Short mmCIF file of C-alpha atoms and ligand atoms in Angstrom, two decimals:
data_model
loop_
_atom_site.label_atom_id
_atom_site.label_comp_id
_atom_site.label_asym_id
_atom_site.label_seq_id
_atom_site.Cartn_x
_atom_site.Cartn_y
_atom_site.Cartn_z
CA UNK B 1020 2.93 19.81 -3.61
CA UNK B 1021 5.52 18.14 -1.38
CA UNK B 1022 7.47 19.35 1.16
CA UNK B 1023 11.73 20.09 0.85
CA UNK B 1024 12.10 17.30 2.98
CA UNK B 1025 10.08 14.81 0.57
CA UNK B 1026 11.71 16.67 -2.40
CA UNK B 1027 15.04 16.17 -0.62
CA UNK B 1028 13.80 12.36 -0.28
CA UNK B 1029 13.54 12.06 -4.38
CA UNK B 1030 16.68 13.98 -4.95
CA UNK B 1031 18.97 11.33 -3.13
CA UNK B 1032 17.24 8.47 -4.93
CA UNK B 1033 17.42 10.72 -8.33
CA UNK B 1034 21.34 11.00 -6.94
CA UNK B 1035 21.71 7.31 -7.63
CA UNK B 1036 21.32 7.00 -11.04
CA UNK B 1037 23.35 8.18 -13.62
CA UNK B 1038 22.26 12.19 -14.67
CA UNK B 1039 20.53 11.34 -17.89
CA UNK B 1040 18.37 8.83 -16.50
CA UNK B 1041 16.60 10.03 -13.41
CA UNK B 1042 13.60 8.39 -14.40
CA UNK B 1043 15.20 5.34 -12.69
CA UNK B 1044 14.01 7.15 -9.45
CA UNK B 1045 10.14 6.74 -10.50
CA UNK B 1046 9.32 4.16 -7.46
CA UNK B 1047 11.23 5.92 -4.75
CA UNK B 1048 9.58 9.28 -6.11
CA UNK B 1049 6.40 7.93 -5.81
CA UNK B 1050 6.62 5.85 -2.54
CA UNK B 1051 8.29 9.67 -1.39
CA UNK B 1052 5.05 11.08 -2.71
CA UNK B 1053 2.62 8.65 -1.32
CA UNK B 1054 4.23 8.43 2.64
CA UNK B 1055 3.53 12.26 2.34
CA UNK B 1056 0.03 12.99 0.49
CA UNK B 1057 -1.61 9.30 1.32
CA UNK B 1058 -1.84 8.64 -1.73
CA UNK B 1059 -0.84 8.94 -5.46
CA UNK B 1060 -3.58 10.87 -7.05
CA UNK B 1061 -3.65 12.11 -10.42
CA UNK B 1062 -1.66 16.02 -9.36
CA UNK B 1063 0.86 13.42 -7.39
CA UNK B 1064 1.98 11.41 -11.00
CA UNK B 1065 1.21 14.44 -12.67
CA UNK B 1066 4.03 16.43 -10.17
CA UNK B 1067 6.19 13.35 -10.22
CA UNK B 1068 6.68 13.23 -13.98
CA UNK B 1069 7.36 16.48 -14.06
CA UNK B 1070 10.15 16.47 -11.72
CA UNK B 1071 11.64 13.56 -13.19
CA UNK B 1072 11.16 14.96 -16.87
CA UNK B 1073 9.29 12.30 -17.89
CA UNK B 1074 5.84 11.49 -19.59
CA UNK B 1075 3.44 11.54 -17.20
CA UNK B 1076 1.81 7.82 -19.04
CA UNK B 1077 4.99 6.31 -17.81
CA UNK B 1078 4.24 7.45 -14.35
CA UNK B 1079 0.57 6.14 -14.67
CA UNK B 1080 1.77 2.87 -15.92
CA UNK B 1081 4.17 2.04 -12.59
CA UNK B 1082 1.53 3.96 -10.13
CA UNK B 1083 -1.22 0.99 -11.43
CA UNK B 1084 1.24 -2.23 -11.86
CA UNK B 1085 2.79 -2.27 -8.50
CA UNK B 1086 0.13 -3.00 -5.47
CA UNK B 1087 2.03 -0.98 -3.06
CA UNK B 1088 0.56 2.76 -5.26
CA UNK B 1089 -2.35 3.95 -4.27
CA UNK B 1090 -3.91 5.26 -6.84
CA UNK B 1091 -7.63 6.18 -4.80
CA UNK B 1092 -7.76 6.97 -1.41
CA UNK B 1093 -6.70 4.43 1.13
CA UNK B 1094 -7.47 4.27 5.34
CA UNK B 1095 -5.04 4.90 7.62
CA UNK B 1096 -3.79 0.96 8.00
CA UNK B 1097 -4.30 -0.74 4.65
CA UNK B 1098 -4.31 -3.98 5.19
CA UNK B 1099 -2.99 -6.36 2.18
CA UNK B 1100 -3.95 -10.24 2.59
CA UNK B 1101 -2.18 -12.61 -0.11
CA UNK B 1102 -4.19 -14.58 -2.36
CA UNK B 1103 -2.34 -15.67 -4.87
CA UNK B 1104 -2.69 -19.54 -5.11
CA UNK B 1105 -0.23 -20.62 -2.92
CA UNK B 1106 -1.56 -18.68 -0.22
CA UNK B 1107 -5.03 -18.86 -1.27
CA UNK B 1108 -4.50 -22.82 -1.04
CA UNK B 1109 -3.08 -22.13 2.63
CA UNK B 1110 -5.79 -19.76 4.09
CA UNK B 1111 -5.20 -16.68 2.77
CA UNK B 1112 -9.00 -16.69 1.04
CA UNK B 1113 -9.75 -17.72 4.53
CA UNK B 1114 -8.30 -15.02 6.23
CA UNK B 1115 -9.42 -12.05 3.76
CA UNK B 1116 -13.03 -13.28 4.18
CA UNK B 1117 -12.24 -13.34 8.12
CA UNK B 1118 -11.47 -9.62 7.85
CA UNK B 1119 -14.07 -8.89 5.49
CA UNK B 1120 -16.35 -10.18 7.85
CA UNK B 1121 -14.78 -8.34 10.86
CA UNK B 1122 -14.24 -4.90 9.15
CA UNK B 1123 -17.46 -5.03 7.43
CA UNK B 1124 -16.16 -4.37 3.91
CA UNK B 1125 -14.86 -5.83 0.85
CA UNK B 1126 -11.48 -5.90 -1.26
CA UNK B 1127 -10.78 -2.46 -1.81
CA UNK B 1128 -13.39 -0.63 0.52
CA UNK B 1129 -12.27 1.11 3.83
CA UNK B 1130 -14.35 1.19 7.18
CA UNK B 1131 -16.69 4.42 7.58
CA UNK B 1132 -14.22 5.94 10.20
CA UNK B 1133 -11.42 5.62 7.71
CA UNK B 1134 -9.55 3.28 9.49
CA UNK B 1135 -8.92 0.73 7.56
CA UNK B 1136 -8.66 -0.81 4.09
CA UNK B 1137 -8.66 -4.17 2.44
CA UNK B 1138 -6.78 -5.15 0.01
CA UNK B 1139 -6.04 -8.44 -2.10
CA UNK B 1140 -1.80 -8.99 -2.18
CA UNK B 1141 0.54 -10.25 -4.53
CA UNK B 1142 2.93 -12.65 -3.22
CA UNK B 1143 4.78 -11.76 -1.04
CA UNK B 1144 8.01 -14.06 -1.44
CA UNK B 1145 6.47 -15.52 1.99
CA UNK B 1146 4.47 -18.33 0.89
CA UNK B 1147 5.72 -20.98 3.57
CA UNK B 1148 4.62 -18.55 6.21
CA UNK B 1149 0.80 -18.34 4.61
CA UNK B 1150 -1.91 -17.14 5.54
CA UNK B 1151 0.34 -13.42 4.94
CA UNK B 1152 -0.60 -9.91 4.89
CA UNK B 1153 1.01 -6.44 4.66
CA UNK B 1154 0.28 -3.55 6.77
CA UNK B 1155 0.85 -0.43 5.07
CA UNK B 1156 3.29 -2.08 2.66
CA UNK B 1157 5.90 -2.37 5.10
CA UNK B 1158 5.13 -4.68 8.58
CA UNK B 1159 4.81 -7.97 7.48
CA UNK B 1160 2.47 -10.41 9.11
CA UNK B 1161 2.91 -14.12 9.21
CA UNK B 1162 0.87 -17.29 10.50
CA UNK B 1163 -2.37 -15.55 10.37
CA UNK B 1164 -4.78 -17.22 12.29
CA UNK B 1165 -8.19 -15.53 13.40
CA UNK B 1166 -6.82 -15.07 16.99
CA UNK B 1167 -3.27 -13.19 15.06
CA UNK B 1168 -6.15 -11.26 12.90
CA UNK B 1169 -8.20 -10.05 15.86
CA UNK B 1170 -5.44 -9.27 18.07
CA UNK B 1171 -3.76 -7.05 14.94
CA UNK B 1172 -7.05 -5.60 14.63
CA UNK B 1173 -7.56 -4.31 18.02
CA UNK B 1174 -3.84 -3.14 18.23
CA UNK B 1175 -4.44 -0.95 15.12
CA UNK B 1176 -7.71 0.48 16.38
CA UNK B 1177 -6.02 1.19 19.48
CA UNK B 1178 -3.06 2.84 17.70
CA UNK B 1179 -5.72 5.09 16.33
CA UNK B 1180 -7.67 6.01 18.54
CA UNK B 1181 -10.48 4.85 16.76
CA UNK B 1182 -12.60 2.02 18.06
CA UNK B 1183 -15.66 3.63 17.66
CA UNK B 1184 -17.99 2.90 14.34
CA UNK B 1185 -15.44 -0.41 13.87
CA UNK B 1186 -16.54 -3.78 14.29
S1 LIG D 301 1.62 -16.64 -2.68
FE1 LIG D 301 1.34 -15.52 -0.85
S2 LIG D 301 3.33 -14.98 -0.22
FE2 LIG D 301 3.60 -16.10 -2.03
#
């Protein structure tokens, strides 16, 4: 299911841990697992707990807490806006109901082309810097005002190629 580099991936974070406890490498597995397959479907936990020796429950239970699994298909930018209170009191409701309104879908839809998702964040330890967002659980975005949004927007369609069928 993944390739030797992936697997090579899991084995160095499985390398941390003591040997009877390579469970401990569940996130890194699945983040591994995800960056490669685009997301963690059911054969992806299924696969991890395996190689980890583990019941495949306990896999299902981390995959669904954290925000940054995928557990259904995603786009290819996912786009996370924070709005937990803090936030939420600082324009980050504002700002996912911007993008709504500029993508054309909800929380947890993704454009026609498959270009983008929307998704509601957890905090993200960056409430002074509200409204914030994630792209793709790793570039962090800060001060979002509609301008920031739009001109993120059209960078990411660019970066894909694919302004066509986007609003
Ligand atoms: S509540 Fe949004 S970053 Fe903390």
């Amino acid at each position: 299911m993944l390739s030797a580099e992936a697997l090579k991936e899991i084995d160095r974070a499985i390398a941390k841990y003591p040997a009877d406890q390579k469970q401990s490498a569940v996130m890194a597995a699945l983040a591994v697992a995800q960056g490669e397959v685009g997301w963690v479907s059911p054969e992806v936990m299924e696969f991890v707990a395996n190689y980890l020796d583990m019941p495949p429950v306990w896999v299902e239970e981390v995959a669904t807490f954290y925000n940054m699994y995928d557990t259904r298909p995603v786009g290819k930018y996912k786009l996370a806006v924070c709005t937990n209170l803090p936030c939420a009191l600082s324009g980050g409701e504002r700002a996912g109901d911007y993008l709504k309104r500029k993508l054309g879908i909800d929380y947890n839809e993704t454009t026609p082309c498959g270009t983008f998702t929307l998704k509601e964040g957890e905090c993200m330890g960056a409430c002074g810097d509200a409204p914030v967002m994630i792209v793709n659980n790793t570039r962090m975005c800060s001060f979002m005002s509609d301008d920031k949004l739009d001109a993120l927007v059209e960078e990411l369609k660019a970066e894909a190629g694919a302004a066509k069928g986007d609003k």
